[in-house]
Amino acid sequence: MTANPNIERAARAIAAAVVHGTSGDPALEAAQQLDKLGLLTQSTDPFSTPGRNRPAPSPAAVAALDQCRRAKGVADTTRAQIDGMPGEPDVSAVGGEVRIVVHPESLADWKQWMHALGVGDARADSTGAAMTVRCTYGGVRARLVGYGVPALYGERLDYVGRRTAARP
C-alpha cells in the first residue's frame, strides 16, 4: 500500500484512456488525462519527491542568505531615503552588498553622496571611468560607484594647476 493518495485517481485515468480512448495512442491519451487532473507536475526541487531527505543547509549558507536578505532590505529603504539626491542614483542589492551607482555632475555632488552614506574620508579606487568607495551602510556592506568622478577630479587638478601657474 502506498502513501500517495493520487495513485488511485491516476489508475482510473489510465484505465479510462486505455478502454475508452479515441486515438490510436492510448499512452498519450493517458498522459494527457493525468496532466488535466494535475497529477503530472514538474518539480523544480529534486528533494521534494517523497522518500528523499533534504540536507540541512550549512551555517555558511544560512549566513550568506541572511546577509543577502538584509542587503535587499537596506536597498529597498535606501531608495526612498535618497529621493532628490543628485546624479541619477540606481540602488540594487547584489551578493549581500548594497550597490549605489550615481552619475554626479560635480565634485560637490560626489561629496554629498559620500556624506549621505557616512563614508567621510574613505579610500576610493578608480577604474578610470568610475570611482568606487566601499563602506558599511545600514549594517551591511555597501559600494558607492560614481561614474565620471575621476574626470571631475582631473578637471579640478587642471584648474588648480592653471591657477597656480598664472600667479606671479
JSON list of C-alpha atoms in Angstrom, two decimals:
[
{"chain": "A", "resi": 1, "resn": "MET", "atom": "CA", "xyz": [0.00, 0.00, 0.00]},
{"chain": "A", "resi": 2, "resn": "THR", "atom": "CA", "xyz": [1.39, 3.38, -0.97]},
{"chain": "A", "resi": 3, "resn": "ALA", "atom": "CA", "xyz": [1.13, 6.63, 0.94]},
{"chain": "A", "resi": 4, "resn": "ASN", "atom": "CA", "xyz": [0.41, 8.65, -2.22]},
{"chain": "A", "resi": 5, "resn": "PRO", "atom": "CA", "xyz": [-3.35, 9.43, -2.36]},
{"chain": "A", "resi": 6, "resn": "ASN", "atom": "CA", "xyz": [-3.20, 10.15, -6.11]},
{"chain": "A", "resi": 7, "resn": "ILE", "atom": "CA", "xyz": [-2.36, 6.58, -7.12]},
{"chain": "A", "resi": 8, "resn": "GLU", "atom": "CA", "xyz": [-5.98, 5.53, -7.31]},
{"chain": "A", "resi": 9, "resn": "ARG", "atom": "CA", "xyz": [-7.00, 8.62, -9.34]},
{"chain": "A", "resi": 10, "resn": "ALA", "atom": "CA", "xyz": [-4.11, 8.03, -11.73]},
{"chain": "A", "resi": 11, "resn": "ALA", "atom": "CA", "xyz": [-5.03, 4.34, -12.17]},
{"chain": "A", "resi": 12, "resn": "ARG", "atom": "CA", "xyz": [-8.64, 5.26, -13.04]},
{"chain": "A", "resi": 13, "resn": "ALA", "atom": "CA", "xyz": [-7.49, 7.91, -15.54]},
{"chain": "A", "resi": 14, "resn": "ILE", "atom": "CA", "xyz": [-5.12, 5.45, -17.25]},
{"chain": "A", "resi": 15, "resn": "ALA", "atom": "CA", "xyz": [-7.79, 2.74, -17.41]},
{"chain": "A", "resi": 16, "resn": "ALA", "atom": "CA", "xyz": [-10.33, 5.16, -18.92]},
{"chain": "A", "resi": 17, "resn": "ALA", "atom": "CA", "xyz": [-7.81, 6.28, -21.56]},
{"chain": "A", "resi": 18, "resn": "VAL", "atom": "CA", "xyz": [-6.94, 2.70, -22.48]},
{"chain": "A", "resi": 19, "resn": "VAL", "atom": "CA", "xyz": [-10.52, 1.40, -22.59]},
{"chain": "A", "resi": 20, "resn": "HIS", "atom": "CA", "xyz": [-12.39, 4.43, -23.90]},
{"chain": "A", "resi": 21, "resn": "GLY", "atom": "CA", "xyz": [-9.62, 6.17, -25.86]},
{"chain": "A", "resi": 22, "resn": "THR", "atom": "CA", "xyz": [-10.46, 7.53, -29.29]},
{"chain": "A", "resi": 23, "resn": "SER", "atom": "CA", "xyz": [-7.00, 7.84, -30.80]},
{"chain": "A", "resi": 24, "resn": "GLY", "atom": "CA", "xyz": [-4.52, 5.17, -31.74]},
{"chain": "A", "resi": 25, "resn": "ASP", "atom": "CA", "xyz": [-2.15, 6.16, -28.91]},
{"chain": "A", "resi": 26, "resn": "PRO", "atom": "CA", "xyz": [-3.63, 5.21, -25.53]},
{"chain": "A", "resi": 27, "resn": "ALA", "atom": "CA", "xyz": [-0.39, 6.11, -23.71]},
{"chain": "A", "resi": 28, "resn": "LEU", "atom": "CA", "xyz": [-0.60, 9.69, -24.98]},
{"chain": "A", "resi": 29, "resn": "GLU", "atom": "CA", "xyz": [-4.27, 9.94, -24.01]},
{"chain": "A", "resi": 30, "resn": "ALA", "atom": "CA", "xyz": [-3.46, 8.59, -20.53]},
{"chain": "A", "resi": 31, "resn": "ALA", "atom": "CA", "xyz": [-0.69, 11.14, -20.11]},
{"chain": "A", "resi": 32, "resn": "GLN", "atom": "CA", "xyz": [-2.95, 13.99, -21.27]},
{"chain": "A", "resi": 33, "resn": "GLN", "atom": "CA", "xyz": [-5.67, 12.88, -18.83]},
{"chain": "A", "resi": 34, "resn": "LEU", "atom": "CA", "xyz": [-3.15, 12.74, -15.95]},
{"chain": "A", "resi": 35, "resn": "ASP", "atom": "CA", "xyz": [-1.93, 16.21, -16.87]},
{"chain": "A", "resi": 36, "resn": "LYS", "atom": "CA", "xyz": [-5.51, 17.54, -17.00]},
{"chain": "A", "resi": 37, "resn": "LEU", "atom": "CA", "xyz": [-6.10, 16.16, -13.48]},
{"chain": "A", "resi": 38, "resn": "GLY", "atom": "CA", "xyz": [-2.94, 17.93, -12.28]},
{"chain": "A", "resi": 39, "resn": "LEU", "atom": "CA", "xyz": [-1.16, 14.69, -11.48]},
{"chain": "A", "resi": 40, "resn": "LEU", "atom": "CA", "xyz": [1.80, 15.45, -13.75]},
{"chain": "A", "resi": 41, "resn": "THR", "atom": "CA", "xyz": [3.51, 18.38, -12.11]},
{"chain": "A", "resi": 42, "resn": "GLN", "atom": "CA", "xyz": [7.04, 19.47, -12.71]},
{"chain": "A", "resi": 43, "resn": "SER", "atom": "CA", "xyz": [9.02, 19.70, -9.52]},
{"chain": "A", "resi": 44, "resn": "THR", "atom": "CA", "xyz": [11.93, 22.12, -9.64]},
{"chain": "A", "resi": 45, "resn": "ASP", "atom": "CA", "xyz": [13.21, 20.78, -6.33]},
{"chain": "A", "resi": 46, "resn": "PRO", "atom": "CA", "xyz": [14.68, 17.27, -6.61]},
{"chain": "A", "resi": 47, "resn": "PHE", "atom": "CA", "xyz": [14.47, 16.86, -2.83]},
{"chain": "A", "resi": 48, "resn": "SER", "atom": "CA", "xyz": [10.71, 17.41, -2.73]},
{"chain": "A", "resi": 49, "resn": "THR", "atom": "CA", "xyz": [9.99, 13.90, -4.02]},
{"chain": "A", "resi": 50, "resn": "PRO", "atom": "CA", "xyz": [8.68, 11.57, -1.33]},
{"chain": "A", "resi": 51, "resn": "GLY", "atom": "CA", "xyz": [11.37, 9.44, 0.23]},
{"chain": "A", "resi": 52, "resn": "ARG", "atom": "CA", "xyz": [14.13, 12.00, -0.34]},
{"chain": "A", "resi": 53, "resn": "ASN", "atom": "CA", "xyz": [15.61, 13.85, 2.58]},
{"chain": "A", "resi": 54, "resn": "ARG", "atom": "CA", "xyz": [16.72, 17.42, 2.17]},
{"chain": "A", "resi": 55, "resn": "PRO", "atom": "CA", "xyz": [20.14, 18.00, 3.68]},
{"chain": "A", "resi": 56, "resn": "ALA", "atom": "CA", "xyz": [20.41, 20.70, 6.30]},
{"chain": "A", "resi": 57, "resn": "PRO", "atom": "CA", "xyz": [21.96, 23.90, 4.92]},
{"chain": "A", "resi": 58, "resn": "SER", "atom": "CA", "xyz": [25.45, 24.72, 6.09]},
{"chain": "A", "resi": 59, "resn": "PRO", "atom": "CA", "xyz": [25.94, 27.57, 8.58]},
{"chain": "A", "resi": 60, "resn": "ALA", "atom": "CA", "xyz": [27.83, 29.49, 5.90]},
{"chain": "A", "resi": 61, "resn": "ALA", "atom": "CA", "xyz": [24.87, 29.15, 3.50]},
{"chain": "A", "resi": 62, "resn": "VAL", "atom": "CA", "xyz": [22.45, 30.34, 6.19]},
{"chain": "A", "resi": 63, "resn": "ALA", "atom": "CA", "xyz": [24.70, 33.33, 6.97]},
{"chain": "A", "resi": 64, "resn": "ALA", "atom": "CA", "xyz": [25.02, 34.23, 3.27]},
{"chain": "A", "resi": 65, "resn": "LEU", "atom": "CA", "xyz": [21.26, 34.06, 2.80]},
{"chain": "A", "resi": 66, "resn": "ASP", "atom": "CA", "xyz": [20.72, 36.27, 5.84]},
{"chain": "A", "resi": 67, "resn": "GLN", "atom": "CA", "xyz": [23.26, 38.78, 4.53]},
{"chain": "A", "resi": 68, "resn": "CYS", "atom": "CA", "xyz": [21.52, 38.85, 1.13]},
{"chain": "A", "resi": 69, "resn": "ARG", "atom": "CA", "xyz": [18.12, 39.41, 2.75]},
{"chain": "A", "resi": 70, "resn": "ARG", "atom": "CA", "xyz": [19.46, 42.23, 4.92]},
{"chain": "A", "resi": 71, "resn": "ALA", "atom": "CA", "xyz": [21.14, 43.86, 1.91]},
{"chain": "A", "resi": 72, "resn": "LYS", "atom": "CA", "xyz": [17.87, 43.65, -0.05]},
{"chain": "A", "resi": 73, "resn": "GLY", "atom": "CA", "xyz": [16.01, 45.29, 2.85]},
{"chain": "A", "resi": 74, "resn": "VAL", "atom": "CA", "xyz": [18.58, 48.09, 3.14]},
{"chain": "A", "resi": 75, "resn": "ALA", "atom": "CA", "xyz": [18.50, 48.65, -0.64]},
{"chain": "A", "resi": 76, "resn": "ASP", "atom": "CA", "xyz": [14.70, 48.93, -0.58]},
{"chain": "A", "resi": 77, "resn": "THR", "atom": "CA", "xyz": [14.73, 51.52, 2.23]},
{"chain": "A", "resi": 78, "resn": "THR", "atom": "CA", "xyz": [17.66, 53.38, 0.67]},
{"chain": "A", "resi": 79, "resn": "ARG", "atom": "CA", "xyz": [15.68, 54.03, -2.50]},
{"chain": "A", "resi": 80, "resn": "ALA", "atom": "CA", "xyz": [13.17, 56.09, -0.52]},
{"chain": "A", "resi": 81, "resn": "GLN", "atom": "CA", "xyz": [15.86, 57.86, 1.53]},
{"chain": "A", "resi": 82, "resn": "ILE", "atom": "CA", "xyz": [17.89, 59.07, -1.44]},
{"chain": "A", "resi": 83, "resn": "ASP", "atom": "CA", "xyz": [14.99, 60.64, -3.30]},
{"chain": "A", "resi": 84, "resn": "GLY", "atom": "CA", "xyz": [16.17, 64.02, -4.52]},
{"chain": "A", "resi": 85, "resn": "MET", "atom": "CA", "xyz": [19.89, 63.26, -4.33]},
{"chain": "A", "resi": 86, "resn": "PRO", "atom": "CA", "xyz": [21.97, 64.32, -7.36]},
{"chain": "A", "resi": 87, "resn": "GLY", "atom": "CA", "xyz": [23.39, 62.06, -10.03]},
{"chain": "A", "resi": 88, "resn": "GLU", "atom": "CA", "xyz": [20.53, 59.77, -11.14]},
{"chain": "A", "resi": 89, "resn": "PRO", "atom": "CA", "xyz": [21.01, 57.11, -8.42]},
{"chain": "A", "resi": 90, "resn": "ASP", "atom": "CA", "xyz": [20.44, 53.42, -9.08]},
{"chain": "A", "resi": 91, "resn": "VAL", "atom": "CA", "xyz": [20.27, 51.20, -5.99]},
{"chain": "A", "resi": 92, "resn": "SER", "atom": "CA", "xyz": [20.45, 47.40, -6.01]},
{"chain": "A", "resi": 93, "resn": "ALA", "atom": "CA", "xyz": [21.39, 44.53, -3.75]},
{"chain": "A", "resi": 94, "resn": "VAL", "atom": "CA", "xyz": [23.89, 42.11, -5.23]},
{"chain": "A", "resi": 95, "resn": "GLY", "atom": "CA", "xyz": [25.67, 39.30, -3.41]},
{"chain": "A", "resi": 96, "resn": "GLY", "atom": "CA", "xyz": [24.80, 40.54, 0.08]},
{"chain": "A", "resi": 97, "resn": "GLU", "atom": "CA", "xyz": [26.00, 44.04, -0.75]},
{"chain": "A", "resi": 98, "resn": "VAL", "atom": "CA", "xyz": [24.10, 47.27, -1.45]},
{"chain": "A", "resi": 99, "resn": "ARG", "atom": "CA", "xyz": [25.31, 48.90, -4.65]},
{"chain": "A", "resi": 100, "resn": "ILE", "atom": "CA", "xyz": [24.56, 52.57, -5.28]},
{"chain": "A", "resi": 101, "resn": "VAL", "atom": "CA", "xyz": [25.53, 53.79, -8.73]},
{"chain": "A", "resi": 102, "resn": "VAL", "atom": "CA", "xyz": [25.47, 57.54, -9.40]},
{"chain": "A", "resi": 103, "resn": "HIS", "atom": "CA", "xyz": [26.48, 59.92, -12.18]},
{"chain": "A", "resi": 104, "resn": "PRO", "atom": "CA", "xyz": [27.44, 63.13, -10.35]},
{"chain": "A", "resi": 105, "resn": "GLU", "atom": "CA", "xyz": [27.83, 66.31, -12.34]},
{"chain": "A", "resi": 106, "resn": "SER", "atom": "CA", "xyz": [30.26, 67.95, -9.93]},
{"chain": "A", "resi": 107, "resn": "LEU", "atom": "CA", "xyz": [32.63, 67.12, -7.10]},
{"chain": "A", "resi": 108, "resn": "ALA", "atom": "CA", "xyz": [30.11, 68.75, -4.75]},
{"chain": "A", "resi": 109, "resn": "ASP", "atom": "CA", "xyz": [27.54, 66.13, -5.82]},
{"chain": "A", "resi": 110, "resn": "TRP", "atom": "CA", "xyz": [30.08, 63.37, -5.16]},
{"chain": "A", "resi": 111, "resn": "LYS", "atom": "CA", "xyz": [30.95, 64.79, -1.74]},
{"chain": "A", "resi": 112, "resn": "GLN", "atom": "CA", "xyz": [27.21, 64.98, -0.95]},
{"chain": "A", "resi": 113, "resn": "TRP", "atom": "CA", "xyz": [26.87, 61.26, -1.71]},
{"chain": "A", "resi": 114, "resn": "MET", "atom": "CA", "xyz": [29.88, 60.39, 0.41]},
{"chain": "A", "resi": 115, "resn": "HIS", "atom": "CA", "xyz": [28.50, 62.44, 3.30]},
{"chain": "A", "resi": 116, "resn": "ALA", "atom": "CA", "xyz": [25.00, 60.94, 2.97]},
{"chain": "A", "resi": 117, "resn": "LEU", "atom": "CA", "xyz": [26.44, 57.43, 3.22]},
{"chain": "A", "resi": 118, "resn": "GLY", "atom": "CA", "xyz": [28.74, 58.36, 6.08]},
{"chain": "A", "resi": 119, "resn": "VAL", "atom": "CA", "xyz": [31.80, 57.48, 4.05]},
{"chain": "A", "resi": 120, "resn": "GLY", "atom": "CA", "xyz": [33.87, 60.51, 5.05]},
{"chain": "A", "resi": 121, "resn": "ASP", "atom": "CA", "xyz": [37.49, 60.13, 4.04]},
{"chain": "A", "resi": 122, "resn": "ALA", "atom": "CA", "xyz": [37.27, 56.51, 2.93]},
{"chain": "A", "resi": 123, "resn": "ARG", "atom": "CA", "xyz": [39.76, 55.28, 0.38]},
{"chain": "A", "resi": 124, "resn": "ALA", "atom": "CA", "xyz": [38.35, 55.07, -3.12]},
{"chain": "A", "resi": 125, "resn": "ASP", "atom": "CA", "xyz": [39.51, 53.03, -6.09]},
{"chain": "A", "resi": 126, "resn": "SER", "atom": "CA", "xyz": [39.44, 54.46, -9.59]},
{"chain": "A", "resi": 127, "resn": "THR", "atom": "CA", "xyz": [38.85, 52.38, -12.70]},
{"chain": "A", "resi": 128, "resn": "GLY", "atom": "CA", "xyz": [39.47, 55.35, -14.95]},
{"chain": "A", "resi": 129, "resn": "ALA", "atom": "CA", "xyz": [35.79, 55.81, -15.78]},
{"chain": "A", "resi": 130, "resn": "ALA", "atom": "CA", "xyz": [34.37, 55.43, -12.26]},
{"chain": "A", "resi": 131, "resn": "MET", "atom": "CA", "xyz": [35.32, 55.86, -8.63]},
{"chain": "A", "resi": 132, "resn": "THR", "atom": "CA", "xyz": [34.32, 53.07, -6.22]},
{"chain": "A", "resi": 133, "resn": "VAL", "atom": "CA", "xyz": [34.09, 53.53, -2.46]},
{"chain": "A", "resi": 134, "resn": "ARG", "atom": "CA", "xyz": [33.48, 50.51, -0.25]},
{"chain": "A", "resi": 135, "resn": "CYS", "atom": "CA", "xyz": [31.82, 51.11, 3.11]},
{"chain": "A", "resi": 136, "resn": "THR", "atom": "CA", "xyz": [29.20, 49.84, 5.53]},
{"chain": "A", "resi": 137, "resn": "TYR", "atom": "CA", "xyz": [25.73, 51.31, 5.24]},
{"chain": "A", "resi": 138, "resn": "GLY", "atom": "CA", "xyz": [22.71, 50.24, 7.26]},
{"chain": "A", "resi": 139, "resn": "GLY", "atom": "CA", "xyz": [24.75, 47.43, 8.81]},
{"chain": "A", "resi": 140, "resn": "VAL", "atom": "CA", "xyz": [25.61, 45.77, 5.50]},
{"chain": "A", "resi": 141, "resn": "ARG", "atom": "CA", "xyz": [28.45, 46.07, 3.03]},
{"chain": "A", "resi": 142, "resn": "ALA", "atom": "CA", "xyz": [27.91, 48.83, 0.52]},
{"chain": "A", "resi": 143, "resn": "ARG", "atom": "CA", "xyz": [29.58, 50.09, -2.61]},
{"chain": "A", "resi": 144, "resn": "LEU", "atom": "CA", "xyz": [29.18, 53.62, -3.93]},
{"chain": "A", "resi": 145, "resn": "VAL", "atom": "CA", "xyz": [30.10, 53.83, -7.61]},
{"chain": "A", "resi": 146, "resn": "GLY", "atom": "CA", "xyz": [30.41, 57.29, -9.15]},
{"chain": "A", "resi": 147, "resn": "TYR", "atom": "CA", "xyz": [30.70, 57.31, -12.92]},
{"chain": "A", "resi": 148, "resn": "GLY", "atom": "CA", "xyz": [32.66, 60.28, -14.23]},
{"chain": "A", "resi": 149, "resn": "VAL", "atom": "CA", "xyz": [34.21, 61.14, -10.84]},
{"chain": "A", "resi": 150, "resn": "PRO", "atom": "CA", "xyz": [37.84, 60.57, -11.92]},
{"chain": "A", "resi": 151, "resn": "ALA", "atom": "CA", "xyz": [37.29, 63.02, -14.77]},
{"chain": "A", "resi": 152, "resn": "LEU", "atom": "CA", "xyz": [35.84, 65.55, -12.30]},
{"chain": "A", "resi": 153, "resn": "TYR", "atom": "CA", "xyz": [38.94, 65.21, -10.12]},
{"chain": "A", "resi": 154, "resn": "GLY", "atom": "CA", "xyz": [41.11, 65.60, -13.24]},
{"chain": "A", "resi": 155, "resn": "GLU", "atom": "CA", "xyz": [39.31, 68.81, -14.18]},
{"chain": "A", "resi": 156, "resn": "ARG", "atom": "CA", "xyz": [39.80, 70.09, -10.64]},
{"chain": "A", "resi": 157, "resn": "LEU", "atom": "CA", "xyz": [43.54, 69.33, -10.74]},
{"chain": "A", "resi": 158, "resn": "ASP", "atom": "CA", "xyz": [43.86, 71.05, -14.13]},
{"chain": "A", "resi": 159, "resn": "TYR", "atom": "CA", "xyz": [42.04, 74.11, -12.78]},
{"chain": "A", "resi": 160, "resn": "VAL", "atom": "CA", "xyz": [44.24, 74.31, -9.66]},
{"chain": "A", "resi": 161, "resn": "GLY", "atom": "CA", "xyz": [47.37, 73.81, -11.78]},
{"chain": "A", "resi": 162, "resn": "ARG", "atom": "CA", "xyz": [46.43, 76.60, -14.18]},
{"chain": "A", "resi": 163, "resn": "ARG", "atom": "CA", "xyz": [45.58, 78.92, -11.31]},
{"chain": "A", "resi": 164, "resn": "THR", "atom": "CA", "xyz": [48.88, 78.24, -9.58]},
{"chain": "A", "resi": 165, "resn": "ALA", "atom": "CA", "xyz": [50.86, 78.70, -12.81]},
{"chain": "A", "resi": 166, "resn": "ALA", "atom": "CA", "xyz": [49.14, 82.02, -13.52]},
{"chain": "A", "resi": 167, "resn": "ARG", "atom": "CA", "xyz": [50.31, 83.55, -10.22]},
{"chain": "A", "resi": 168, "resn": "PRO", "atom": "CA", "xyz": [53.45, 85.67, -10.48]}
]
